Structure formats: structure tokens, C-alpha cells
Amino acid sequence: MKRALAIMVGAALILLLATLTLVVMPYLQMSAEQVPPDLKPYTEQQQRGRQVYIANGCVYCHSQQPRDPSFAPGDKDRGWGRPSVPGDYAYDEPHLLGTMRTGPDLFNIGARQPSIDWQLMHLYNPKAIIKGSIMPSYPFLFRHVKEPVEGDKVVNIPPPYGPETGKIVATEDALALAEYMLALDHTYPAPTLPKAPPKSDEPKENRAP
Amino acid sequence: MTPTIAILLIITFVLSTVGLLLLIWSIANNQFSHGQDAARTIFSPGEEGHSEDPARPSDQTFTGDNSEQAEAIEARWIADQSSRTAVLTWLSSSVFWLLLGSFFGLASSIKMHLPEFLTASEFLTFGRIRPVHLNAVTYGWASMAGIGVALFLIPRLFKTSLVGGRYAVIGGFIWNIGLVLGLSAITLGLSDGEEWLEFPWQIDILFVLGGALCAIPLLLTAANRKVEHLYVTSWYLMAALVWFPFLFLIANLPFAFPGASGATVNWWFAHNVLGLWVTPIGIGIAYYMIPKILGKPIISYQLSLIGFWSLALFYSQVGIHHLIGGPIPTWLVTLSIVHSVMMSIPVITVAINHHGTMVGNFGRLKDSPTLRFVWIGALMYTVASLQGSMEALRSINVITHFTHYTVAHAHLGMYAFLSFILFGAVYFIMPRLTNWEWPWRKLISLHFWLVSIGILIYVVSLTVAGWKQGVALLDAAMPFMDIVKMTLPALQARTVGGALMTLGHLVFAFHFIAMLMRSGAATEQPTLFRPATKETAQ
Ligand code: HEM
Ligand code: HEM
């Protein structure tokens, strides 16, 4: 029994060590990180949109973390933005960094596609806007009505993607999600860039798109 | 650097020094010197040199040359029976979740090249069925089957009956309830939002509880054990069962880690599920099955101990290689990369033992289903891990990180390594618990070929396409949609491979149920890939 216990205690100690280095220390360091002054907290509606993003698993295809151009030039060149810093995520709970780019990075989608109509149309059916897109459509975030009533947000879908009769109206969830997309705009300058120095021939201004 | 970090660094340093002292102490105290004696503890007296394999014709099954040896065999049979209810509870559940997870995986795969497939319902949108797939196969199939096999091996390793099996049965029920609730929550859109941690944390408590209930029989049986040496498999199993509840608890602490530090905790956890949970279970099982079926101890017991402790040290720190290039401190990423590369040490030591023991016995792969599944799994462990060490290097990861290449690696690890070993173990265990032989040799064969060809198509197509995707993404010259179109053929190929795998799982599940119902004809002959009469000599 003594030896069995020794193994289990040893195993637990090693994990404790890893917890210190991989959980506690980064937490302390990053929570001391400066929050960029231009970063605005989410509004209630944007936060709700964030929940819709989580509920429907957008994170499995989209990242929110452009990399440093000296490391991976494609990110900036595609217009995805400057490298993100810990402070950019100060209001993100849970984080939605993502590890797949089946679709493009969304860290600055609000700056790239600032129109709410574009966002709604795209959510209703991505193919209506981007030929050959493999993003699924989200019809369940919309209502199909005969006659929109006062206050309804009508989304005009180009044929043949819309319904033959009646109108498509965004639900609260769709509006919230679209607002969240617009809030993903991190084009302000970052106070601290990652410690790994970008190549010195990279002028500072170039980091923000 | 803040003072707190300095203090933590000092603590870390002190801790590792203590670790080193412990190591020196244990060497000085001969903890490492059992050598080959310990490697032989898995055999009952006189059994060495005889295969214990359901796929061997019964005339070669070792029953003991004298009464003492026969008694030992009898005792082992009793030990096997003692774990029956507990093991069958966990294994049957795991087979169910494998089927469910496969269908969700297949549907996810179809959706990636036919995005209009099943879009009307929010419950079946890609972003929900994909996490259902991951959680069903990870916590349902891999974890439950792993625990089931562990419960079977514990009494065998300790040469005594399982004590407190009831707790494991209750644990199994709680775990299943957790899965039903957790997967429903994801389907309803109530995910916690982090990969590998989607289940709402309130539901996660059930898993901690269910897992802890399995630790009770482990501890009770260990206290009761009749062997002096602890075979290396029990090291892995004990450590894994200590690690998992701890990991799961910390990572799920609600609202503790916001923002970017949440991402580090997320991936610290996710890689530990792989490295400190399913991997030790998989390696541990292979460490038992390969020598047992060959009737030959592993070639180096010392190496296996080094492999174990270096795995614990290095694997626990690799998690941040999932965030290379991300918004986190550079030292952290570097730390994880260094450990990822250091992982080649345990991987190579394990490889020497697993494959070295096989040398001269490869012919047995032709008849023993267990050996064939387990050894291919062990080989794929070596391959997936060496691939992983490369993939963690900055220069490679910058290409592969956000691509299908990672998915291919994930399935090479979770499927070709882990699931294969679990399949093999189930083929070994079931006849011993039900006292019945697998009814149809052809079904085992069919299962094997379907899943092998399936996973081959899966991994090869996505590896190639993922690499091309990654290279193209680095250069904005190629428009994003062109890259998407370039990957489509591979995504379609994945559906083909995945369909074959799913078919294989249906065959496997059918055979498993037939086994539970003791279908087919009673036979004295164990079921092999080839008819017993053509059996070649050892
Ligand atoms: C020495 C051993 C290994 C190393 C160093 C390693 C390294 C890595 C790296 C660098 C990634 C890619 C992360 C990214 O770019 O996003 C990865 C992903 C992954 N690996 Fe490994 N790997 C190893 C062994 C294994 C094994 C044995 C398994 C299975 C049991 C496994 C399962 C996975 C999975 C499932 C992922 C995908 C995680 C996700 O994105 O959800 N790996 N690994
Ligand atoms: C039956 C055939 C299977 C099919 C068709 C399939 C398909 C898929 C698909 C489509 C994804 C999503 C990839 C993405 O988001 O881009 C996925 C992810 C995953 N699957 Fe499977 N899968 C199968 C079996 C399994 C099994 C049996 C396991 C584990 C034992 C497994 C473990 C995983 C893991 C760990 C991931 C996450 C990968 C990552 O995040 O990088 N899969 N699978």
C-alpha cells in the first residue's frame, strides 16, 4: 500500500507543479495586464449575442486571435488585424479564441463588415453573399412573416435565397448576434504587444490595419 | 516581473528540487531495481511462455502443470468474475456512446461539405453536433471504456478480487446521467463555451463524483493486494485516476479564469485530458496486453518506469502548445514547446518496450484480434506522439495550427491509438467475463478492416489537405474562399472514411450485444482471425 500511495502522491505533486506554472502564474501575469483604454465593455445586447455565438458553436470554425505578422504574415495581410494582446480580452468570459480557421478570423469582423444588414443577410444564408461558402445557414434565428409589423427588422434576402412570398424578419437573437459581430472591432492601438519582438523592419503603424 | 511571480518561481524551483531528491532517494532505496521480476508479476506461476489469449485454440491455453499452478489460474478466474458487474456496466455504456458519437461525427463531417444538410433545426446545427461528437466520444466512449478496462485489470494486477465493485457500478450510473444531461445541454445551446469543457459546470460535478466512486474500489483493492510488485500498468492506471478528478475540478471552477488566462486554463486542461487521462490508460493497457498475449515479459522494466515518470513530468506542461502565436506570454508558449519536444523521451522508451517485446512475434498478429488491435494502437501512439512533438515546433505549428491537419492528428491519437487499444482490450475481456467465446470470427475481421481503412482515409486525406490549407493561409495571395474549395475533396473523403468507421462500430456493437446475450454456438475454441486448425506454432 505504501508504494501505491507513493505513486499517487507523486503523480498529484507533479500535476500541482504543472498547475502552478500553467494556470496560476499566467493568471497572475495576465490579470495584471493593462486593459486598452479604447476597449469598450460589451453592452447587454452584445453580451446576449455572444451567448448566441457560444450556443451555436461558431468558435469551432472561427478564431479570434490574429497572429503577429512577423510570425504568420497571412493574418494581417488578409485584413484580420494587428496581433491581439491579453488586454483585448479583458471582458471576454469565457474566452473564444478558437483553434480552427475553417472560416476566417473574426477578431475584427465588425471593422471589415460594419453593416448590420450584411451581417443579418449572411447569417440567414451565407451563400447569398459569398459564393461557395460552406458556413451553414441559420434560418432558426429568423422568422418568416407575411407582413412585417411595426418594429420588425426586415432582412432583404436576394433571390433565389429568400422565400417566394412574405418577408424574413430577424429575431432578437439574430439582432444580438449581429451586434456582437459589429462589436468585434479591435482596430484601436494596443498598449502592449506580445513580448516576442516583431522584426525590427516592421514599422509600428503597420500593425493596425 | 511582479513579486508574486517571483515567489511562485521560487516555489516551483523548490518543488522540482524536492522531486529530484525524491528520485535520488528512490534510486538509493532500490525502488527501481525490481527489474524483470516485476515485469513477470502479470503471469501466474508457471504461465510465462504460454499465451493468454482468447484467440488461441484451447489446447494451448495454460491451465497449470501442477495443482499449485492450477489453483493460481482458478484464483484469477475468480478475480475476473469479481469485477464482472462493474466492468460490464462501464463497457456496455461506452459502446452505446461510441455509436452515438460516431453518428454525430459523421453528421458533422457531412455538414462540412454539404452545409445545407439538416440546417432547419437549431438542435442539429454544426456548432452543436460537433461538440456533442467530441464529448460523446471523449467522455462517453474513451473514458468509460478506459475505466471499464481499468476495473477489469485492477483485480488481475493485484491478484485479488475486486473490493467495492458496487461503488464503481453506482459511479457508472452517475457518469451516464452526467453524459445524458451534458449532451442535452449542448444540444439545447447551454454550452459553457470552451472546447473540451462544454458541459455546464453544474453537470461536471457528476463526473467528478462518478470518477471518484471508481477510485474507491481501486484503493480498497490495492490495500488488499496479494502481489509485492506493482506492475507498470497499475502505475499508469492509478496516476490517471488521481489526475482526472483533480483536472476536471479545477478547469471547471466557474468564472475563475476570464479572458486570455481562461484560454491557458482551457488548453492546460484539454491537453491533460489527452496526456494525463486517456494516454496513460491506453499505454497501461498495451503494457498489459502485449506481454500477456505473447506470454513473454516486456523487455525492460526499468525503462518502463523512466517512461512513466517522464510522461508525468513532461506531459503535464504541454497544454499551451495549443495557443502558439496566441495572445499569451511568450515564456509560457516556449515552456510548453520545450516539454512537447521532451515528450519524445517517454514516447521512445514506451516504443522500445512495446515494439521491442513484439520482435520475433509479429506472426501472432495474423491470428489474435486483441494483439492486432492493441499493437497497431501502440504503434500509432508512437506515430501520433512523434508527429505531435514536431507539430508543437513554432515553424511547423504556424502552418498547421488552425487547419484540418490538427483534426487528422487528433483522430490519429484518439482513434488509431486509443480506440484501437480499447477495441483490442474489449475483445480480450468479454470472453473472460461472460465465459463465452465471440460468436463470429468474420465479424471481428470485418470490424478490423472497416475501421482500419476508414481511419487511413480519414488521416491521410486531412493531413495532406490540412498542410496545403495551412501553407496557403500564410500567404494572402490566395483568396480565402479558394482555400476552402481546395479542402473540399478531403472533407468529402473524410465522410467516406468516417462512414466506414461508423459501419465498423455498428458491427462491433452488434457483436458485443451478441456476446452479452451469449448468442451463437457454445464452443471450447476461442475465436481467432484464422481457423484454429491452421494455427502455427508459437
Ligand atoms: C508527444 C506527444 C504529443 C504532442 C507533443 C502533441 C502535440 C500536439 C499539438 C502541437 C497539437 C496542435 C495544437 C494546435 O495547433 O491547435 C495537438 C493537437 C491534438 N492532439 Fe496531440 N500531441 C501528442 C500526442 C497526442 C496523443 C497521444 C493524442 C491522443 C490521445 C493527441 C491528441 C490530440 C488532439 C485530440 C488534438 C486536438 C485538440 C483540439 O484542437 O481540440 N495528441 N497535439
Ligand atoms: C466515426 C467516425 C468519426 C467521424 C466521421 C468523425 C468526425 C469528426 C469531425 C467532423 C470533427 C470536427 C472537426 C472540425 O471541427 O473541423 C471531429 C472532431 C473530433 N473527433 Fe471525431 N470523428 C469520428 C470518430 C471519432 C472518435 C471515435 C473519436 C475519439 C475516440 C474522435 C475524436 C474527435 C476529437 C478529439 C475531435 C476534436 C478535434 C479537434 O478539435 O482538433 N472522433 N470528428
PDB file of C-alpha atoms in Angstrom, chain B residues 113-288:
ATOM      1  CA  HIS B 113     -19.072  19.809 -47.407  1.00  0.00           C
ATOM      2  CA  LEU B 114     -22.881  19.863 -47.655  1.00  0.00           C
ATOM      3  CA  PRO B 115     -23.683  22.852 -45.458  1.00  0.00           C
ATOM      4  CA  GLU B 116     -27.399  22.674 -46.294  1.00  0.00           C
ATOM      5  CA  PHE B 117     -27.682  19.236 -44.691  1.00  0.00           C
ATOM      6  CA  LEU B 118     -30.041  19.486 -41.667  1.00  0.00           C
ATOM      7  CA  THR B 119     -29.902  23.241 -41.192  1.00  0.00           C
ATOM      8  CA  ALA B 120     -33.536  23.814 -40.353  1.00  0.00           C
ATOM      9  CA  SER B 121     -33.266  22.850 -36.697  1.00  0.00           C
ATOM     10  CA  GLU B 122     -31.106  24.727 -34.270  1.00  0.00           C
ATOM     11  CA  PHE B 123     -30.560  21.485 -32.363  1.00  0.00           C
ATOM     12  CA  LEU B 124     -28.716  19.973 -35.288  1.00  0.00           C
ATOM     13  CA  THR B 125     -26.594  22.914 -36.352  1.00  0.00           C
ATOM     14  CA  PHE B 126     -22.901  22.098 -36.901  1.00  0.00           C
ATOM     15  CA  GLY B 127     -21.774  24.102 -33.889  1.00  0.00           C
ATOM     16  CA  ARG B 128     -23.849  21.880 -31.592  1.00  0.00           C
ATOM     17  CA  ILE B 129     -23.462  18.419 -33.052  1.00  0.00           C
ATOM     18  CA  ARG B 130     -19.696  18.832 -33.329  1.00  0.00           C
ATOM     19  CA  PRO B 131     -19.211  19.336 -29.563  1.00  0.00           C
ATOM     20  CA  VAL B 132     -21.744  16.557 -28.952  1.00  0.00           C
ATOM     21  CA  HIS B 133     -19.468  14.345 -31.052  1.00  0.00           C
ATOM     22  CA  LEU B 134     -16.345  15.330 -29.154  1.00  0.00           C
ATOM     23  CA  ASN B 135     -17.883  14.957 -25.715  1.00  0.00           C
ATOM     24  CA  ALA B 136     -19.670  11.705 -26.532  1.00  0.00           C
ATOM     25  CA  VAL B 137     -16.527  10.047 -27.840  1.00  0.00           C
ATOM     26  CA  THR B 138     -14.180  11.512 -25.209  1.00  0.00           C
ATOM     27  CA  TYR B 139     -16.195  11.247 -22.032  1.00  0.00           C
ATOM     28  CA  GLY B 140     -18.606   8.570 -23.235  1.00  0.00           C
ATOM     29  CA  TRP B 141     -16.595   6.142 -25.321  1.00  0.00           C
ATOM     30  CA  ALA B 142     -12.912   6.653 -24.481  1.00  0.00           C
ATOM     31  CA  SER B 143     -13.294   7.452 -20.789  1.00  0.00           C
ATOM     32  CA  MET B 144     -15.954   4.879 -19.982  1.00  0.00           C
ATOM     33  CA  ALA B 145     -14.254   2.107 -21.905  1.00  0.00           C
ATOM     34  CA  GLY B 146     -10.966   3.099 -20.292  1.00  0.00           C
ATOM     35  CA  ILE B 147     -12.412   2.937 -16.798  1.00  0.00           C
ATOM     36  CA  GLY B 148     -14.130  -0.343 -17.646  1.00  0.00           C
ATOM     37  CA  VAL B 149     -10.871  -1.925 -18.750  1.00  0.00           C
ATOM     38  CA  ALA B 150      -9.100  -0.463 -15.725  1.00  0.00           C
ATOM     39  CA  LEU B 151     -11.683  -2.059 -13.437  1.00  0.00           C
ATOM     40  CA  PHE B 152     -11.007  -5.384 -15.126  1.00  0.00           C
ATOM     41  CA  LEU B 153      -7.255  -5.045 -14.854  1.00  0.00           C
ATOM     42  CA  ILE B 154      -7.108  -3.901 -11.235  1.00  0.00           C
ATOM     43  CA  PRO B 155      -8.006  -7.256  -9.634  1.00  0.00           C
ATOM     44  CA  ARG B 156      -5.746  -9.045 -12.112  1.00  0.00           C
ATOM     45  CA  LEU B 157      -2.814  -6.767 -11.398  1.00  0.00           C
ATOM     46  CA  PHE B 158      -3.268  -7.020  -7.647  1.00  0.00           C
ATOM     47  CA  LYS B 159      -4.104 -10.749  -7.825  1.00  0.00           C
ATOM     48  CA  THR B 160      -7.128 -10.474  -5.623  1.00  0.00           C
ATOM     49  CA  SER B 161     -10.860  -9.958  -6.036  1.00  0.00           C
ATOM     50  CA  LEU B 162     -12.222  -6.505  -6.730  1.00  0.00           C
ATOM     51  CA  VAL B 163     -13.323  -4.987  -3.444  1.00  0.00           C
ATOM     52  CA  GLY B 164     -16.128  -2.441  -3.507  1.00  0.00           C
ATOM     53  CA  GLY B 165     -17.173  -3.031  -7.123  1.00  0.00           C
ATOM     54  CA  ARG B 166     -20.592  -1.716  -6.161  1.00  0.00           C
ATOM     55  CA  TYR B 167     -19.210   1.816  -5.922  1.00  0.00           C
ATOM     56  CA  ALA B 168     -17.966   1.594  -9.488  1.00  0.00           C
ATOM     57  CA  VAL B 169     -21.398   0.458 -10.655  1.00  0.00           C
ATOM     58  CA  ILE B 170     -23.032   3.430  -8.945  1.00  0.00           C
ATOM     59  CA  GLY B 171     -20.290   5.640 -10.374  1.00  0.00           C
ATOM     60  CA  GLY B 172     -21.121   4.328 -13.839  1.00  0.00           C
ATOM     61  CA  PHE B 173     -24.760   5.260 -13.470  1.00  0.00           C
ATOM     62  CA  ILE B 174     -23.888   8.747 -12.280  1.00  0.00           C
ATOM     63  CA  TRP B 175     -21.428   9.173 -15.142  1.00  0.00           C
ATOM     64  CA  ASN B 176     -24.112   8.151 -17.650  1.00  0.00           C
ATOM     65  CA  ILE B 177     -26.576  10.599 -16.154  1.00  0.00           C
ATOM     66  CA  GLY B 178     -23.896  13.272 -16.482  1.00  0.00           C
ATOM     67  CA  LEU B 179     -23.468  12.427 -20.158  1.00  0.00           C
ATOM     68  CA  VAL B 180     -27.176  12.499 -20.899  1.00  0.00           C
ATOM     69  CA  LEU B 181     -27.584  15.845 -19.173  1.00  0.00           C
ATOM     70  CA  GLY B 182     -24.387  17.322 -20.582  1.00  0.00           C
ATOM     71  CA  LEU B 183     -25.045  16.317 -24.191  1.00  0.00           C
ATOM     72  CA  SER B 184     -28.629  17.546 -23.902  1.00  0.00           C
ATOM     73  CA  ALA B 185     -27.389  20.849 -22.561  1.00  0.00           C
ATOM     74  CA  ILE B 186     -25.100  21.305 -25.560  1.00  0.00           C
ATOM     75  CA  THR B 187     -27.946  20.420 -27.902  1.00  0.00           C
ATOM     76  CA  LEU B 188     -30.170  22.976 -26.205  1.00  0.00           C
ATOM     77  CA  GLY B 189     -27.497  25.648 -26.568  1.00  0.00           C
ATOM     78  CA  LEU B 190     -26.429  25.741 -22.941  1.00  0.00           C
ATOM     79  CA  SER B 191     -22.753  25.043 -23.544  1.00  0.00           C
ATOM     80  CA  ASP B 192     -20.161  26.596 -21.256  1.00  0.00           C
ATOM     81  CA  GLY B 193     -18.418  27.714 -24.415  1.00  0.00           C
ATOM     82  CA  GLU B 194     -14.896  26.309 -24.074  1.00  0.00           C
ATOM     83  CA  GLU B 195     -13.652  23.393 -26.158  1.00  0.00           C
ATOM     84  CA  TRP B 196     -13.429  20.148 -24.190  1.00  0.00           C
ATOM     85  CA  LEU B 197     -15.280  21.861 -21.337  1.00  0.00           C
ATOM     86  CA  GLU B 198     -18.653  22.386 -22.966  1.00  0.00           C
ATOM     87  CA  PHE B 199     -20.703  20.657 -20.301  1.00  0.00           C
ATOM     88  CA  PRO B 200     -22.186  23.197 -17.875  1.00  0.00           C
ATOM     89  CA  TRP B 201     -20.101  23.077 -14.736  1.00  0.00           C
ATOM     90  CA  GLN B 202     -23.036  22.082 -12.564  1.00  0.00           C
ATOM     91  CA  ILE B 203     -23.255  18.856 -14.570  1.00  0.00           C
ATOM     92  CA  ASP B 204     -19.498  18.342 -14.387  1.00  0.00           C
ATOM     93  CA  ILE B 205     -19.828  17.670 -10.677  1.00  0.00           C
ATOM     94  CA  LEU B 206     -21.455  14.374 -11.637  1.00  0.00           C
ATOM     95  CA  PHE B 207     -18.317  13.308 -13.498  1.00  0.00           C
ATOM     96  CA  VAL B 208     -16.061  14.180 -10.604  1.00  0.00           C
ATOM     97  CA  LEU B 209     -18.355  12.171  -8.349  1.00  0.00           C
ATOM     98  CA  GLY B 210     -18.633   9.224 -10.741  1.00  0.00           C
ATOM     99  CA  GLY B 211     -14.867   9.137 -11.217  1.00  0.00           C
ATOM    100  CA  ALA B 212     -14.191   9.391  -7.509  1.00  0.00           C
ATOM    101  CA  LEU B 213     -16.537   6.455  -6.874  1.00  0.00           C
ATOM    102  CA  CYS B 214     -14.280   4.373  -9.129  1.00  0.00           C
ATOM    103  CA  ALA B 215     -11.277   5.335  -7.063  1.00  0.00           C
ATOM    104  CA  ILE B 216     -12.807   3.580  -4.034  1.00  0.00           C
ATOM    105  CA  PRO B 217     -12.540   0.026  -5.404  1.00  0.00           C
ATOM    106  CA  LEU B 218      -9.091   0.907  -6.703  1.00  0.00           C
ATOM    107  CA  LEU B 219      -7.896   1.929  -3.258  1.00  0.00           C
ATOM    108  CA  LEU B 220      -9.647  -0.909  -1.436  1.00  0.00           C
ATOM    109  CA  THR B 221      -8.300  -3.491  -3.842  1.00  0.00           C
ATOM    110  CA  ALA B 222      -4.805  -2.016  -3.690  1.00  0.00           C
ATOM    111  CA  ALA B 223      -4.931  -2.289   0.095  1.00  0.00           C
ATOM    112  CA  ASN B 224      -5.881  -5.937  -0.283  1.00  0.00           C
ATOM    113  CA  ARG B 225      -3.329  -6.861  -2.861  1.00  0.00           C
ATOM    114  CA  LYS B 226      -1.531 -10.171  -2.898  1.00  0.00           C
ATOM    115  CA  VAL B 227       1.466  -9.196  -5.007  1.00  0.00           C
ATOM    116  CA  GLU B 228       4.582  -7.459  -3.864  1.00  0.00           C
ATOM    117  CA  HIS B 229       5.405  -5.671  -7.076  1.00  0.00           C
ATOM    118  CA  LEU B 230       3.196  -3.119  -8.671  1.00  0.00           C
ATOM    119  CA  TYR B 231       3.263  -3.811 -12.367  1.00  0.00           C
ATOM    120  CA  VAL B 232       3.772  -0.752 -14.551  1.00  0.00           C
ATOM    121  CA  THR B 233       0.190  -0.864 -15.820  1.00  0.00           C
ATOM    122  CA  SER B 234      -1.047  -0.190 -12.322  1.00  0.00           C
ATOM    123  CA  TRP B 235       1.177   2.861 -12.098  1.00  0.00           C
ATOM    124  CA  TYR B 236      -0.440   4.349 -15.143  1.00  0.00           C
ATOM    125  CA  LEU B 237      -3.951   3.457 -14.059  1.00  0.00           C
ATOM    126  CA  MET B 238      -3.530   4.755 -10.527  1.00  0.00           C
ATOM    127  CA  ALA B 239      -1.999   8.012 -11.696  1.00  0.00           C
ATOM    128  CA  ALA B 240      -4.702   8.549 -14.305  1.00  0.00           C
ATOM    129  CA  LEU B 241      -7.444   8.012 -11.758  1.00  0.00           C
ATOM    130  CA  VAL B 242      -5.797  10.524  -9.421  1.00  0.00           C
ATOM    131  CA  TRP B 243      -5.279  13.095 -12.150  1.00  0.00           C
ATOM    132  CA  PHE B 244      -8.666  13.152 -13.772  1.00  0.00           C
ATOM    133  CA  PRO B 245     -10.919  14.360 -10.912  1.00  0.00           C
ATOM    134  CA  PHE B 246      -8.350  16.993  -9.993  1.00  0.00           C
ATOM    135  CA  LEU B 247      -8.105  18.319 -13.541  1.00  0.00           C
ATOM    136  CA  PHE B 248     -11.773  18.299 -14.166  1.00  0.00           C
ATOM    137  CA  LEU B 249     -12.487  20.109 -10.936  1.00  0.00           C
ATOM    138  CA  ILE B 250     -10.004  22.950 -11.414  1.00  0.00           C
ATOM    139  CA  ALA B 251     -10.733  23.559 -15.067  1.00  0.00           C
ATOM    140  CA  ASN B 252     -14.418  23.781 -14.343  1.00  0.00           C
ATOM    141  CA  LEU B 253     -14.227  26.201 -11.434  1.00  0.00           C
ATOM    142  CA  PRO B 254     -16.943  28.548 -12.570  1.00  0.00           C
ATOM    143  CA  PHE B 255     -15.945  32.064 -13.543  1.00  0.00           C
ATOM    144  CA  ALA B 256     -12.458  31.744 -12.064  1.00  0.00           C
ATOM    145  CA  PHE B 257     -10.432  32.447 -15.181  1.00  0.00           C
ATOM    146  CA  PRO B 258     -11.588  35.234 -17.500  1.00  0.00           C
ATOM    147  CA  GLY B 259     -10.142  36.437 -20.775  1.00  0.00           C
ATOM    148  CA  ALA B 260      -6.865  35.229 -22.162  1.00  0.00           C
ATOM    149  CA  SER B 261      -5.879  33.417 -18.983  1.00  0.00           C
ATOM    150  CA  GLY B 262      -9.088  31.423 -19.436  1.00  0.00           C
ATOM    151  CA  ALA B 263      -7.604  30.184 -22.683  1.00  0.00           C
ATOM    152  CA  THR B 264      -4.485  28.929 -20.951  1.00  0.00           C
ATOM    153  CA  VAL B 265      -6.551  27.052 -18.375  1.00  0.00           C
ATOM    154  CA  ASN B 266      -8.769  25.704 -21.129  1.00  0.00           C
ATOM    155  CA  TRP B 267      -5.839  24.207 -23.047  1.00  0.00           C
ATOM    156  CA  TRP B 268      -3.942  23.173 -19.972  1.00  0.00           C
ATOM    157  CA  PHE B 269      -6.990  21.092 -19.232  1.00  0.00           C
ATOM    158  CA  ALA B 270      -7.673  19.878 -22.742  1.00  0.00           C
ATOM    159  CA  HIS B 271      -4.207  18.549 -23.240  1.00  0.00           C
ATOM    160  CA  ASN B 272      -4.183  16.974 -19.827  1.00  0.00           C
ATOM    161  CA  VAL B 273      -7.340  15.064 -20.693  1.00  0.00           C
ATOM    162  CA  LEU B 274      -5.309  13.631 -23.538  1.00  0.00           C
ATOM    163  CA  GLY B 275      -1.939  13.342 -21.841  1.00  0.00           C
ATOM    164  CA  LEU B 276      -2.781  12.519 -18.258  1.00  0.00           C
ATOM    165  CA  TRP B 277      -6.060  10.745 -18.701  1.00  0.00           C
ATOM    166  CA  VAL B 278      -6.638   8.793 -21.909  1.00  0.00           C
ATOM    167  CA  THR B 279      -2.975   8.316 -22.805  1.00  0.00           C
ATOM    168  CA  PRO B 280      -1.852   6.628 -19.562  1.00  0.00           C
ATOM    169  CA  ILE B 281      -4.903   4.391 -19.777  1.00  0.00           C
ATOM    170  CA  GLY B 282      -4.061   3.447 -23.364  1.00  0.00           C
ATOM    171  CA  ILE B 283      -0.371   2.866 -22.698  1.00  0.00           C
ATOM    172  CA  GLY B 284      -1.130   0.980 -19.498  1.00  0.00           C
ATOM    173  CA  ILE B 285      -3.472  -1.395 -21.286  1.00  0.00           C
ATOM    174  CA  ALA B 286      -0.904  -2.052 -24.002  1.00  0.00           C
ATOM    175  CA  TYR B 287       1.701  -2.737 -21.324  1.00  0.00           C
ATOM    176  CA  TYR B 288      -0.552  -5.483 -20.032  1.00  0.00           C
TER     177      TYR B 288
END
